[in-house]
CSV table of C-alpha atoms in Angstrom, one decimal:
chain,number,residue,atom,x,y,z
A,14,ASP,CA,-0.3,0.5,-0.1
A,15,ALA,CA,1.6,3.3,-0.9
A,16,GLY,CA,0.3,4.9,2.8
A,17,VAL,CA,-1.8,7.6,3.0
A,18,ILE,CA,-1.5,10.4,-0.1
A,19,GLN,CA,-1.8,14.1,0.0
A,20,SER,CA,-2.0,16.4,-1.9
A,21,PRO,CA,-0.5,18.9,-2.9
A,22,ARG,CA,1.6,18.9,-1.1
A,23,HIS,CA,2.8,22.3,-1.2
A,24,GLU,CA,-0.5,24.8,-1.7
A,25,VAL,CA,0.5,29.1,-1.9
A,26,THR,CA,-2.6,31.6,-1.6
A,27,GLU,CA,-3.6,34.2,-1.7
A,28,MET,CA,-6.1,35.9,1.0
A,29,GLY,CA,-10.1,35.8,0.3
A,30,GLN,CA,-9.2,32.6,-2.8
A,31,GLU,CA,-10.7,29.2,-1.7
A,32,VAL,CA,-8.4,26.3,-0.9
A,33,THR,CA,-8.9,22.6,-1.1
A,34,LEU,CA,-7.1,20.1,0.2
A,35,ARG,CA,-7.4,16.8,-0.2
A,36,CYS,CA,-6.7,13.5,1.0
A,37,LYS,CA,-7.1,9.2,0.3
A,38,PRO,CA,-6.8,6.7,3.3
A,39,ILE,CA,-4.8,3.9,2.9
A,40,SER,CA,-7.3,0.9,1.6
A,41,GLY,CA,-9.7,-0.6,4.2
A,42,HIS,CA,-9.1,1.9,7.3
A,43,ASP,CA,-13.0,3.2,8.7
A,44,TYR,CA,-11.4,6.4,10.3
A,45,LEU,CA,-10.2,9.7,8.8
A,46,PHE,CA,-8.7,12.4,10.6
A,47,TRP,CA,-7.5,16.3,9.7
A,48,TYR,CA,-4.7,17.7,11.8
A,49,ARG,CA,-3.5,21.1,11.4
A,50,GLN,CA,0.4,21.4,12.6
A,51,THR,CA,1.7,25.5,13.5
A,52,MET,CA,4.7,26.4,15.3
A,53,MET,CA,2.5,28.1,17.9
A,54,ARG,CA,0.0,25.4,17.9
A,55,GLY,CA,1.6,22.4,17.6
A,56,LEU,CA,-0.4,19.3,15.9
A,57,GLU,CA,-4.0,19.8,16.3
A,58,LEU,CA,-7.3,18.1,15.5
A,59,LEU,CA,-10.1,19.5,12.9
A,60,ILE,CA,-12.1,16.4,12.7
A,61,TYR,CA,-12.4,13.3,12.3
A,62,PHE,CA,-14.4,11.0,9.7
A,63,ASN,CA,-16.0,7.4,10.8
A,64,ASN,CA,-17.1,5.4,7.8
A,65,ASN,CA,-17.5,8.8,5.5
A,66,VAL,CA,-19.4,10.3,8.6
A,67,PRO,CA,-18.1,13.0,10.3
A,68,ILE,CA,-17.9,12.0,14.2
A,69,ASP,CA,-16.2,15.2,16.0
A,70,ASP,CA,-15.8,18.5,14.1
A,71,SER,CA,-15.1,20.7,17.1
A,72,GLY,CA,-11.8,21.4,16.6
A,73,MET,CA,-12.9,22.6,13.1
A,74,PRO,CA,-11.0,26.5,14.0
A,75,GLU,CA,-14.7,28.5,12.6
A,76,ASP,CA,-16.9,28.6,10.2
A,77,ARG,CA,-14.3,29.3,7.0
A,78,PHE,CA,-13.4,25.1,6.9
A,79,SER,CA,-15.2,22.4,6.2
A,80,ALA,CA,-14.4,18.7,5.2
A,81,LYS,CA,-15.8,15.7,3.3
A,82,MET,CA,-15.5,12.5,2.5
A,83,PRO,CA,-17.9,11.3,-0.1
A,84,ASN,CA,-16.3,7.4,-0.3
A,85,ALA,CA,-14.4,5.4,1.5
A,86,SER,CA,-11.5,6.1,-0.2
A,87,PHE,CA,-11.5,10.8,-0.6
A,88,SER,CA,-11.3,13.9,1.4
A,89,THR,CA,-11.3,17.1,1.0
A,90,LEU,CA,-10.9,20.1,3.9
A,91,LYS,CA,-11.7,23.5,2.2
A,92,ILE,CA,-11.3,27.0,3.4
A,93,GLN,CA,-12.7,29.6,2.2
A,94,PRO,CA,-12.1,32.8,2.2
A,95,SER,CA,-8.5,31.8,3.1
A,96,GLU,CA,-6.7,33.9,6.1
A,97,PRO,CA,-3.0,34.6,6.8
A,98,ARG,CA,-3.1,33.0,9.9
A,99,ASP,CA,-4.5,30.2,8.4
A,100,SER,CA,-1.2,29.0,7.6
A,101,ALA,CA,0.3,26.0,8.4
A,102,VAL,CA,0.9,21.9,7.4
A,103,TYR,CA,-2.9,19.9,7.3
A,104,PHE,CA,-2.2,16.0,7.6
A,105,CYS,CA,-4.6,13.8,6.8
A,106,ALA,CA,-4.4,10.0,8.9
A,107,SER,CA,-6.1,7.3,8.6
A,108,SER,CA,-6.4,4.1,10.7
A,109,LEU,CA,-9.0,0.8,10.8
A,110,ARG,CA,-10.2,1.8,14.1
A,111,GLY,CA,-10.5,4.6,16.4
A,112,PRO,CA,-11.3,6.8,19.3
A,113,GLY,CA,-13.5,4.9,21.8
A,114,GLN,CA,-12.2,1.5,20.4
A,115,GLY,CA,-8.9,1.2,22.5
A,116,ILE,CA,-5.8,1.3,21.1
A,117,TYR,CA,-5.4,1.4,17.1
A,118,GLU,CA,-2.9,2.7,15.1
A,119,GLN,CA,-3.3,6.1,13.0
A,120,TYR,CA,-1.0,6.5,10.2
A,121,PHE,CA,0.1,10.1,8.7
A,122,GLY,CA,0.2,11.4,5.6
A,123,PRO,CA,3.5,13.5,4.2
A,124,GLY,CA,1.0,17.0,4.6
A,125,THR,CA,0.0,19.8,2.7
A,126,ARG,CA,1.9,22.9,3.8
A,127,LEU,CA,-0.4,25.7,3.4
A,128,THR,CA,0.4,29.6,3.0
A,129,VAL,CA,-1.4,32.2,2.1
A,130,THR,CA,-0.3,35.2,1.8
B,16,LYS,CA,-7.6,22.1,32.6
B,17,ASN,CA,-6.2,18.9,29.8
B,18,GLN,CA,-3.2,19.3,29.2
B,19,VAL,CA,-0.1,18.1,28.4
B,20,GLU,CA,3.4,19.1,29.0
B,21,GLN,CA,6.4,18.2,27.7
B,22,SER,CA,10.3,19.1,28.3
B,23,PRO,CA,13.3,20.6,27.3
B,24,GLN,CA,11.5,22.3,24.5
B,25,SER,CA,14.6,20.8,22.9
B,26,LEU,CA,17.7,19.1,22.8
B,27,ILE,CA,21.0,18.2,21.6
B,28,ILE,CA,23.2,15.3,22.2
B,29,LEU,CA,26.3,13.7,20.6
B,30,GLU,CA,25.5,10.2,18.5
B,31,GLY,CA,26.2,7.3,20.9
B,32,LYS,CA,25.1,8.6,24.2
B,33,ASN,CA,21.6,8.3,25.6
B,34,CYS,CA,18.6,11.1,26.8
B,35,THR,CA,15.4,10.4,28.3
B,36,LEU,CA,12.5,12.8,27.1
B,37,GLN,CA,9.4,13.9,29.3
B,38,CYS,CA,5.9,14.3,29.3
B,39,ASN,CA,3.8,14.9,32.0
B,40,TYR,CA,0.0,15.4,31.3
B,41,THR,CA,-3.5,16.1,33.4
B,42,VAL,CA,-5.7,14.9,31.5
B,43,SER,CA,-8.0,12.5,33.2
B,44,PRO,CA,-9.8,10.2,32.4
B,45,PHE,CA,-7.0,8.8,30.8
B,46,SER,CA,-7.5,5.9,27.8
B,47,ASN,CA,-3.5,5.5,26.1
B,48,LEU,CA,-0.7,7.8,25.8
B,49,ARG,CA,1.6,7.6,22.3
B,50,TRP,CA,4.8,8.6,21.6
B,51,TYR,CA,5.7,10.1,17.9
B,52,LYS,CA,8.2,11.2,15.9
B,53,GLN,CA,8.4,13.9,13.3
B,54,ASP,CA,11.6,14.1,10.9
B,55,THR,CA,11.5,17.3,9.4
B,56,GLY,CA,9.0,17.3,6.6
B,57,ARG,CA,7.3,14.8,7.0
B,58,GLY,CA,4.1,13.5,9.0
B,59,PRO,CA,4.2,12.0,12.5
B,60,VAL,CA,4.9,7.8,12.6
B,61,SER,CA,4.3,5.8,15.6
B,62,LEU,CA,7.0,5.0,18.1
B,63,THR,CA,4.6,3.5,20.7
B,64,ILE,CA,1.2,2.4,22.6
B,65,MET,CA,0.6,2.4,26.1
B,66,THR,CA,-2.8,1.7,28.0
B,67,PHE,CA,-3.3,2.9,32.1
B,68,SER,CA,-2.6,-0.8,33.1
B,69,GLU,CA,1.0,-0.7,31.2
B,70,ASN,CA,3.9,0.7,32.5
B,71,THR,CA,7.1,0.2,30.0
B,72,LYS,CA,6.9,-0.8,26.3
B,73,SER,CA,9.7,-1.2,23.8
B,74,ASN,CA,10.5,-0.3,20.0
B,75,GLY,CA,13.8,-0.8,20.0
B,76,ARG,CA,16.2,2.0,20.9
B,77,TYR,CA,13.1,3.2,22.2
B,78,THR,CA,11.7,2.7,25.0
B,79,ALA,CA,8.0,4.6,27.0
B,80,THR,CA,7.4,4.1,30.3
B,81,LEU,CA,4.2,5.7,32.2
B,82,ASP,CA,3.4,6.5,36.3
B,83,ALA,CA,-0.5,6.1,35.5
B,84,ASP,CA,-0.1,7.9,39.3
B,85,THR,CA,1.6,10.6,38.6
B,86,LYS,CA,0.5,11.5,35.1
B,87,GLN,CA,3.8,11.0,33.9
B,88,SER,CA,5.8,9.4,30.9
B,89,SER,CA,9.0,9.1,29.9
B,90,LEU,CA,10.7,8.5,26.7
B,91,HIS,CA,14.6,6.9,26.8
B,92,ILE,CA,16.7,6.6,23.7
B,93,THR,CA,19.8,4.4,24.4
B,94,ALA,CA,23.0,4.5,21.4
B,95,SER,CA,21.6,7.9,19.8
B,96,GLN,CA,22.1,7.5,16.2
B,97,LEU,CA,21.6,10.9,13.4
B,98,SER,CA,18.6,9.7,12.0
B,99,ASP,CA,16.9,10.1,15.6
B,100,SER,CA,17.6,13.8,15.3
B,101,ALA,CA,13.6,14.6,15.0
B,102,SER,CA,10.5,16.3,16.8
B,103,TYR,CA,9.4,13.7,19.6
B,104,ILE,CA,5.5,14.6,20.5
B,105,CYS,CA,3.6,13.0,23.6
B,106,VAL,CA,-0.6,12.7,22.4
B,107,VAL,CA,-2.6,11.5,25.2
B,108,THR,CA,-6.5,10.2,24.5
B,109,PHE,CA,-9.1,10.9,27.6
B,110,TYR,CA,-13.0,10.0,27.4
B,111,SER,CA,-15.3,12.9,28.1
B,112,SER,CA,-18.8,12.6,26.3
B,113,ALA,CA,-15.8,11.3,23.9
B,114,SER,CA,-12.5,10.5,23.0
B,115,LYS,CA,-10.2,13.6,22.7
B,116,ILE,CA,-6.8,14.0,21.3
B,117,ILE,CA,-4.5,16.3,22.9
B,118,PHE,CA,-1.1,16.0,21.6
B,119,GLY,CA,1.9,17.9,23.2
B,120,SER,CA,4.3,21.0,21.9
B,121,GLY,CA,6.6,17.9,21.0
B,122,THR,CA,10.8,18.3,22.0
B,123,ARG,CA,13.2,18.4,19.2
B,124,LEU,CA,15.8,16.4,19.1
B,125,SER,CA,19.2,16.7,17.7
B,126,ILE,CA,22.0,14.4,17.6
B,127,ARG,CA,25.6,16.2,16.9
B,128,PRO,CA,28.0,13.6,15.3
């Protein structure tokens, strides 16, 4: 398996533009997680899905952020409109099991480095 | 307030030496604790996962310990190698009305030849 795949790896956009980040989880994994990492705040869980259904989106910073998982092999994180403070590395991770199901291994993608100017 | 604090923030040691990284948490009720290694420009990779009933877990030269009473964990690296240069992140999962995940800010480890 190729692991978790994210695209693009780097994204530079101007403030106010819409940004869409993409993730393909490991085949067979039922859980998908979106994280954001900054120097100031470290890693933060934004949202996670189980079987394509959003379970906990309490980490989504504001309404400008939205995430979807239309099928088991694809998820998007969209920021509209983008702001300079959204600049960060966004990671996607997947796992066979998830929170509340005991021990589970998460596999992270390489991340998307977003820069909003 | 549920928090995870790591120390030191950064550490420089010579190749071949041992080191210990610390993680203190105030999370309750505790579910499990993980240590991740994150190389520059890469996603985190899991090193160890421990539940409250486990005191120690090893993964090669990495050994994690957990004291659920004092809410402390440590990651010990033996005979360090240049490839150990990375950030090490402590992550605690706890269960409130739902499972929550809290990340420490990480320790940046640099190994010098």
